Amino acid sequence: MTSFKCGGFAIGFTTSHTTFDGLSFKTFLDNLAALAANKPLAVIPCHDRHLLAARSPPRVSFPHHELIKLDNLPTGSTESSVFEASKEELDFKVFQLTSHNILSLKEKAKGSTNARATGFNVITAHIWRCKALSAPYNPSRSSTILYAVDIRPRLNPPLPKSFAGNAVLTAYAIAKCEELEKEEFSRLVEMVTEGAKRMSDEYARSMIDWGEVHSGFPHGEVLVSSWWRLGFEEVEYPWGKPKYCCPVVYHRKDIILVFPPFGGSSGDDDGINIIVALPPKEMDKFENLFYMFLN
């Protein structure tokens, strides 16, 4: 904890994703606030990890292009190691999308009747295109984007809402750089949407079983991790709600973080912030593409 002369203070947390996902960490914070106020737990956590155990015997019923076996990792590859800290010099920038920008992206996505133009889907498609095209250009290179999907309501039966563990799996979309450059934006949004729709009960169970058999991990060029609507800033502590909650910058160029706007808890704007870490030349290109594709 860091205290300031004004009377405010900042608290930092570090957790393991095997213990929490974003939703269950929000539950942890709600309970922490309740205990600090000498109140009963706000939510009784469900800790039954058997609910997400692999089947016996495991049954992998889908191809999983979003996963890779550990022994198949190419040496020095950046494409398959989204969770590894980069040894390169990286620039860090925060990009902002206002509610007007997000609405504009939704309007662009209306070219496809099949695309569910949610805020998250259009933001993810926009980030994907900019990230893929900021790398050295090869039109035939395939780019895979990964993004988290909460499987609590997708399983049969659904997990309890109070499930206090990691209940997110990575959905994915794949396209060649030429498609990302030339396709209509609505098509990119549709591909992102299809990735989330793919996450049925059987697909999720197949992913879990794949992990049991192969001990691999998510495989892609970029992972979008969203803190946008987890509600950390809405937790009511005895001393009040936080002024702001955000992730700490870390040295990973293939994970892009989406989080609430500065002052977002006041309700002034429902836009977002996006934190990006890239080598300087790629950052310059990403920034140019980011604003060019908004027009």
Short mmCIF file of C-alpha atoms in Angstrom, two decimals:
data_model
loop_
_atom_site.label_atom_id
_atom_site.label_comp_id
_atom_site.label_asym_id
_atom_site.label_seq_id
_atom_site.Cartn_x
_atom_site.Cartn_y
_atom_site.Cartn_z
CA MET A 1 0.00 0.00 0.00
CA THR A 2 1.19 3.54 -0.83
CA SER A 3 -0.18 6.48 1.17
CA PHE A 4 -0.37 10.06 -0.14
CA LYS A 5 -0.25 13.41 1.69
CA CYS A 6 -3.80 14.17 0.54
CA GLY A 7 -5.07 11.27 2.64
CA GLY A 8 -5.65 8.91 -0.24
CA PHE A 9 -3.82 5.66 -0.83
CA ALA A 10 -3.20 3.06 -3.51
CA ILE A 11 -3.36 -0.69 -2.98
CA GLY A 12 -1.76 -3.20 -5.33
CA PHE A 13 -2.70 -6.86 -5.65
CA THR A 14 -0.94 -9.70 -7.37
CA THR A 15 -2.75 -12.98 -7.92
CA SER A 16 -2.41 -16.22 -9.82
CA HIS A 17 -4.82 -16.88 -12.67
CA THR A 18 -5.11 -20.45 -11.44
CA THR A 19 -6.76 -19.00 -8.34
CA PHE A 20 -8.91 -16.22 -9.79
CA ASP A 21 -10.32 -14.94 -13.01
CA GLY A 22 -11.63 -11.38 -13.21
CA LEU A 23 -15.15 -12.22 -12.04
CA SER A 24 -14.05 -14.24 -9.02
CA PHE A 25 -11.49 -11.58 -8.11
CA LYS A 26 -14.38 -9.10 -8.03
CA THR A 27 -16.07 -11.48 -5.55
CA PHE A 28 -12.86 -11.53 -3.51
CA LEU A 29 -12.83 -7.72 -3.39
CA ASP A 30 -16.51 -7.58 -2.39
CA ASN A 31 -15.79 -9.97 0.46
CA LEU A 32 -12.66 -8.06 1.45
CA ALA A 33 -14.73 -4.88 1.66
CA ALA A 34 -17.36 -6.67 3.77
CA LEU A 35 -14.76 -8.00 6.20
CA ALA A 36 -13.15 -4.56 6.46
CA ALA A 37 -16.57 -3.21 7.48
CA ASN A 38 -17.11 -6.06 10.01
CA LYS A 39 -19.98 -7.42 7.92
CA PRO A 40 -20.73 -10.99 6.79
CA LEU A 41 -19.28 -12.12 3.47
CA ALA A 42 -21.06 -10.49 0.54
CA VAL A 43 -20.88 -13.75 -1.45
CA ILE A 44 -20.20 -17.28 -0.21
CA PRO A 45 -17.60 -18.52 -2.72
CA CYS A 46 -17.95 -21.87 -4.44
CA HIS A 47 -14.52 -23.57 -4.40
CA ASP A 48 -15.46 -26.88 -6.03
CA ARG A 49 -12.71 -27.31 -8.63
CA HIS A 50 -14.14 -30.68 -9.62
CA LEU A 51 -16.80 -28.78 -11.58
CA LEU A 52 -14.11 -28.00 -14.19
CA ALA A 53 -12.22 -31.28 -14.02
CA ALA A 54 -11.40 -33.16 -17.21
CA ARG A 55 -13.71 -36.01 -18.12
CA SER A 56 -12.66 -39.61 -17.53
CA PRO A 57 -11.50 -40.63 -19.99
CA PRO A 58 -10.75 -37.26 -21.65
CA ARG A 59 -12.63 -36.72 -24.92
CA VAL A 60 -11.20 -34.11 -27.31
CA SER A 61 -14.04 -33.62 -29.78
CA PHE A 62 -12.88 -30.48 -31.65
CA PRO A 63 -9.67 -29.30 -33.28
CA HIS A 64 -8.21 -26.61 -31.02
CA HIS A 65 -6.22 -24.17 -33.14
CA GLU A 66 -6.10 -21.79 -30.16
CA LEU A 67 -3.96 -24.24 -28.13
CA ILE A 68 -0.45 -25.60 -28.60
CA LYS A 69 1.41 -28.48 -27.00
CA LEU A 70 4.38 -27.42 -24.89
CA ASP A 71 6.75 -29.69 -26.80
CA ASN A 72 5.68 -28.09 -30.11
CA LEU A 73 6.83 -24.59 -29.18
CA PRO A 74 9.26 -23.29 -31.80
CA THR A 75 12.42 -21.83 -30.26
CA GLY A 76 12.37 -18.05 -30.20
CA SER A 77 8.80 -17.84 -31.55
CA THR A 78 6.78 -14.80 -30.56
CA GLU A 79 3.55 -16.02 -32.15
CA SER A 80 2.96 -18.82 -29.67
CA SER A 81 4.27 -17.22 -26.48
CA VAL A 82 1.77 -14.49 -25.64
CA PHE A 83 2.34 -15.00 -21.91
CA GLU A 84 6.13 -14.64 -22.02
CA ALA A 85 7.75 -11.34 -21.06
CA SER A 86 9.52 -9.80 -24.03
CA LYS A 87 13.28 -9.18 -23.95
CA GLU A 88 12.91 -6.40 -26.52
CA GLU A 89 12.83 -2.70 -25.77
CA LEU A 90 9.15 -1.77 -25.67
CA ASP A 91 7.22 1.48 -25.77
CA PHE A 92 4.06 1.70 -23.64
CA LYS A 93 1.07 3.78 -24.61
CA VAL A 94 -2.53 4.17 -23.49
CA PHE A 95 -5.02 4.62 -26.34
CA GLN A 96 -8.47 5.95 -25.62
CA LEU A 97 -11.74 5.17 -27.34
CA THR A 98 -14.63 7.44 -26.44
CA SER A 99 -18.23 6.29 -26.43
CA HIS A 100 -18.56 8.13 -29.76
CA ASN A 101 -15.64 6.12 -31.21
CA ILE A 102 -17.21 2.85 -30.06
CA LEU A 103 -20.57 3.82 -31.55
CA SER A 104 -18.81 4.66 -34.82
CA LEU A 105 -17.17 1.21 -34.89
CA LYS A 106 -20.56 -0.39 -34.26
CA GLU A 107 -21.99 1.51 -37.23
CA LYS A 108 -19.16 0.21 -39.43
CA ALA A 109 -19.95 -3.33 -38.28
CA LYS A 110 -23.54 -3.15 -39.54
CA GLY A 111 -22.47 -4.26 -43.00
CA SER A 112 -22.99 -7.86 -41.86
CA THR A 113 -26.37 -8.95 -40.60
CA ASN A 114 -24.68 -11.85 -38.78
CA ALA A 115 -22.26 -9.73 -36.78
CA ARG A 116 -23.39 -8.99 -33.25
CA ALA A 117 -21.84 -5.58 -32.95
CA THR A 118 -21.27 -5.45 -29.21
CA GLY A 119 -18.81 -2.95 -27.83
CA PHE A 120 -16.34 -5.69 -26.94
CA ASN A 121 -16.56 -7.34 -30.36
CA VAL A 122 -15.91 -4.16 -32.33
CA ILE A 123 -13.09 -3.06 -30.01
CA THR A 124 -11.44 -6.49 -30.25
CA ALA A 125 -11.72 -6.53 -34.06
CA HIS A 126 -10.22 -3.03 -34.23
CA ILE A 127 -7.30 -4.00 -31.96
CA TRP A 128 -6.71 -7.22 -33.91
CA ARG A 129 -6.41 -5.45 -37.25
CA CYS A 130 -4.05 -2.78 -35.88
CA LYS A 131 -1.84 -5.26 -34.03
CA ALA A 132 -1.51 -7.69 -36.94
CA LEU A 133 -0.73 -4.98 -39.48
CA SER A 134 1.78 -3.21 -37.21
CA ALA A 135 4.17 -6.18 -37.56
CA PRO A 136 6.38 -6.54 -40.67
CA TYR A 137 3.83 -7.03 -43.44
CA ASN A 138 3.35 -10.41 -45.07
CA PRO A 139 -0.07 -10.70 -46.76
CA SER A 140 -0.13 -14.51 -46.48
CA ARG A 141 0.77 -14.62 -42.79
CA SER A 142 -2.03 -15.86 -40.54
CA SER A 143 -2.86 -13.89 -37.41
CA THR A 144 -4.71 -15.46 -34.48
CA ILE A 145 -6.41 -13.31 -31.88
CA LEU A 146 -7.36 -14.73 -28.48
CA TYR A 147 -9.89 -13.31 -26.04
CA ALA A 148 -11.39 -14.55 -22.81
CA VAL A 149 -14.89 -16.01 -22.57
CA ASP A 150 -16.60 -16.67 -19.23
CA ILE A 151 -17.87 -20.26 -19.40
CA ARG A 152 -19.98 -20.15 -16.21
CA PRO A 153 -23.30 -19.69 -18.08
CA ARG A 154 -22.21 -21.78 -21.08
CA LEU A 155 -21.79 -25.11 -19.32
CA ASN A 156 -24.60 -27.61 -18.83
CA PRO A 157 -25.49 -27.33 -16.00
CA PRO A 158 -24.14 -23.78 -15.60
CA LEU A 159 -21.51 -23.10 -12.96
CA PRO A 160 -22.70 -21.22 -9.88
CA LYS A 161 -22.29 -17.47 -10.29
CA SER A 162 -20.28 -17.61 -7.06
CA PHE A 163 -17.71 -20.02 -8.58
CA ALA A 164 -14.40 -18.72 -7.20
CA GLY A 165 -11.80 -19.98 -9.60
CA ASN A 166 -10.64 -19.52 -13.17
CA ALA A 167 -13.67 -20.15 -15.38
CA VAL A 168 -12.52 -18.39 -18.53
CA LEU A 169 -11.30 -20.03 -21.72
CA THR A 170 -9.79 -18.40 -24.78
CA ALA A 171 -11.95 -17.97 -27.84
CA TYR A 172 -10.11 -17.24 -31.08
CA ALA A 173 -10.34 -15.96 -34.63
CA ILE A 174 -7.84 -16.49 -37.45
CA ALA A 175 -7.33 -14.47 -40.63
CA LYS A 176 -4.53 -13.71 -43.06
CA CYS A 177 -3.01 -10.24 -42.89
CA GLU A 178 -4.35 -9.51 -46.37
CA GLU A 179 -7.89 -10.16 -45.11
CA LEU A 180 -7.34 -7.97 -42.07
CA GLU A 181 -6.17 -5.17 -44.32
CA LYS A 182 -8.78 -5.41 -47.09
CA GLU A 183 -11.90 -7.09 -45.69
CA GLU A 184 -14.87 -5.02 -44.57
CA PHE A 185 -14.73 -4.27 -40.85
CA SER A 186 -18.07 -6.02 -40.46
CA ARG A 187 -16.46 -9.29 -41.54
CA LEU A 188 -13.72 -8.97 -38.90
CA VAL A 189 -16.35 -8.36 -36.22
CA GLU A 190 -18.24 -11.40 -37.47
CA MET A 191 -15.11 -13.56 -37.08
CA VAL A 192 -14.64 -12.36 -33.50
CA THR A 193 -18.32 -13.05 -32.79
CA GLU A 194 -18.08 -16.56 -34.24
CA GLY A 195 -15.17 -17.31 -31.90
CA ALA A 196 -17.29 -16.58 -28.84
CA LYS A 197 -20.32 -18.45 -30.24
CA ARG A 198 -18.11 -21.53 -30.66
CA MET A 199 -17.76 -21.81 -26.87
CA SER A 200 -20.56 -24.28 -26.15
CA ASP A 201 -20.62 -26.73 -23.25
CA GLU A 202 -19.10 -29.51 -25.40
CA TYR A 203 -16.46 -27.21 -26.87
CA ALA A 204 -15.42 -25.97 -23.42
CA ARG A 205 -15.25 -29.55 -22.08
CA SER A 206 -13.18 -30.53 -25.13
CA MET A 207 -10.71 -27.70 -24.37
CA ILE A 208 -10.41 -28.80 -20.76
CA ASP A 209 -9.83 -32.41 -21.86
CA TRP A 210 -7.25 -31.26 -24.43
CA GLY A 211 -5.35 -29.56 -21.61
CA GLU A 212 -5.47 -32.73 -19.53
CA VAL A 213 -4.02 -34.77 -22.41
CA HIS A 214 -1.45 -32.35 -23.83
CA SER A 215 -0.54 -29.91 -21.02
CA GLY A 216 -0.43 -27.05 -23.49
CA PHE A 217 -1.56 -23.46 -23.34
CA PRO A 218 -3.19 -20.74 -25.50
CA HIS A 219 -1.52 -20.11 -28.83
CA GLY A 220 -1.86 -16.91 -30.84
CA GLU A 221 -0.34 -13.65 -31.97
CA VAL A 222 -2.23 -11.37 -29.60
CA LEU A 223 -4.49 -11.79 -26.58
CA VAL A 224 -7.03 -9.12 -25.59
CA SER A 225 -7.66 -9.10 -21.85
CA SER A 226 -10.58 -6.94 -20.75
CA TRP A 227 -11.03 -5.30 -17.36
CA TRP A 228 -13.67 -3.04 -18.88
CA ARG A 229 -16.82 -4.18 -17.06
CA LEU A 230 -15.56 -6.29 -14.18
CA GLY A 231 -16.72 -3.66 -11.71
CA PHE A 232 -13.61 -3.38 -9.51
CA GLU A 233 -14.26 0.35 -9.20
CA GLU A 234 -17.79 -0.30 -7.86
CA VAL A 235 -16.68 -2.14 -4.71
CA GLU A 236 -17.92 -0.25 -1.64
CA TYR A 237 -15.22 -0.23 1.06
CA PRO A 238 -15.81 1.34 4.49
CA TRP A 239 -13.92 4.39 3.27
CA GLY A 240 -15.79 4.59 -0.05
CA LYS A 241 -15.39 3.38 -3.63
CA PRO A 242 -12.01 3.49 -5.41
CA LYS A 243 -11.28 6.52 -7.56
CA TYR A 244 -9.77 4.26 -10.18
CA CYS A 245 -8.74 0.64 -10.83
CA CYS A 246 -6.40 -0.47 -13.59
CA PRO A 247 -3.76 -3.09 -14.39
CA VAL A 248 -0.07 -2.37 -13.89
CA VAL A 249 2.04 -2.15 -17.04
CA TYR A 250 4.01 -5.28 -17.76
CA HIS A 251 6.57 -6.30 -20.36
CA ARG A 252 4.44 -8.36 -22.71
CA LYS A 253 4.01 -7.15 -26.27
CA ASP A 254 1.37 -9.71 -27.27
CA ILE A 255 -1.16 -9.01 -24.52
CA ILE A 256 -3.30 -5.90 -24.93
CA LEU A 257 -5.30 -4.74 -21.92
CA VAL A 258 -8.69 -3.02 -22.07
CA PHE A 259 -9.85 -1.18 -18.96
CA PRO A 260 -12.30 1.55 -17.87
CA PRO A 261 -11.77 5.22 -18.73
CA PHE A 262 -10.09 7.57 -16.29
CA GLY A 263 -12.84 8.86 -14.05
CA GLY A 264 -15.17 6.20 -15.48
CA SER A 265 -16.76 5.47 -12.11
CA SER A 266 -18.31 8.94 -12.20
CA GLY A 267 -20.38 7.94 -15.23
CA ASP A 268 -19.14 10.87 -17.33
CA ASP A 269 -18.08 8.65 -20.24
CA ASP A 270 -18.49 4.98 -21.05
CA GLY A 271 -15.42 4.87 -23.27
CA ILE A 272 -12.36 2.72 -22.63
CA ASN A 273 -8.59 2.80 -22.27
CA ILE A 274 -6.33 0.34 -24.10
CA ILE A 275 -2.77 -0.25 -22.94
CA VAL A 276 -0.33 -1.46 -25.59
CA ALA A 277 3.36 -2.46 -25.32
CA LEU A 278 5.27 -2.78 -28.60
CA PRO A 279 8.74 -2.22 -30.06
CA PRO A 280 9.07 1.47 -31.07
CA LYS A 281 8.66 1.00 -34.84
CA GLU A 282 5.66 -1.28 -34.41
CA MET A 283 4.16 1.13 -31.90
CA ASP A 284 4.40 4.00 -34.39
CA LYS A 285 2.62 1.90 -37.00
CA PHE A 286 0.02 0.66 -34.51
CA GLU A 287 -0.77 4.24 -33.50
CA ASN A 288 -1.18 5.36 -37.11
CA LEU A 289 -3.44 2.41 -37.91
CA PHE A 290 -5.43 2.84 -34.70
CA TYR A 291 -6.59 6.32 -35.67
CA MET A 292 -6.71 5.73 -39.42
CA PHE A 293 -9.21 2.85 -39.05
CA LEU A 294 -11.41 4.99 -36.82
CA ASN A 295 -12.11 7.37 -39.72
#
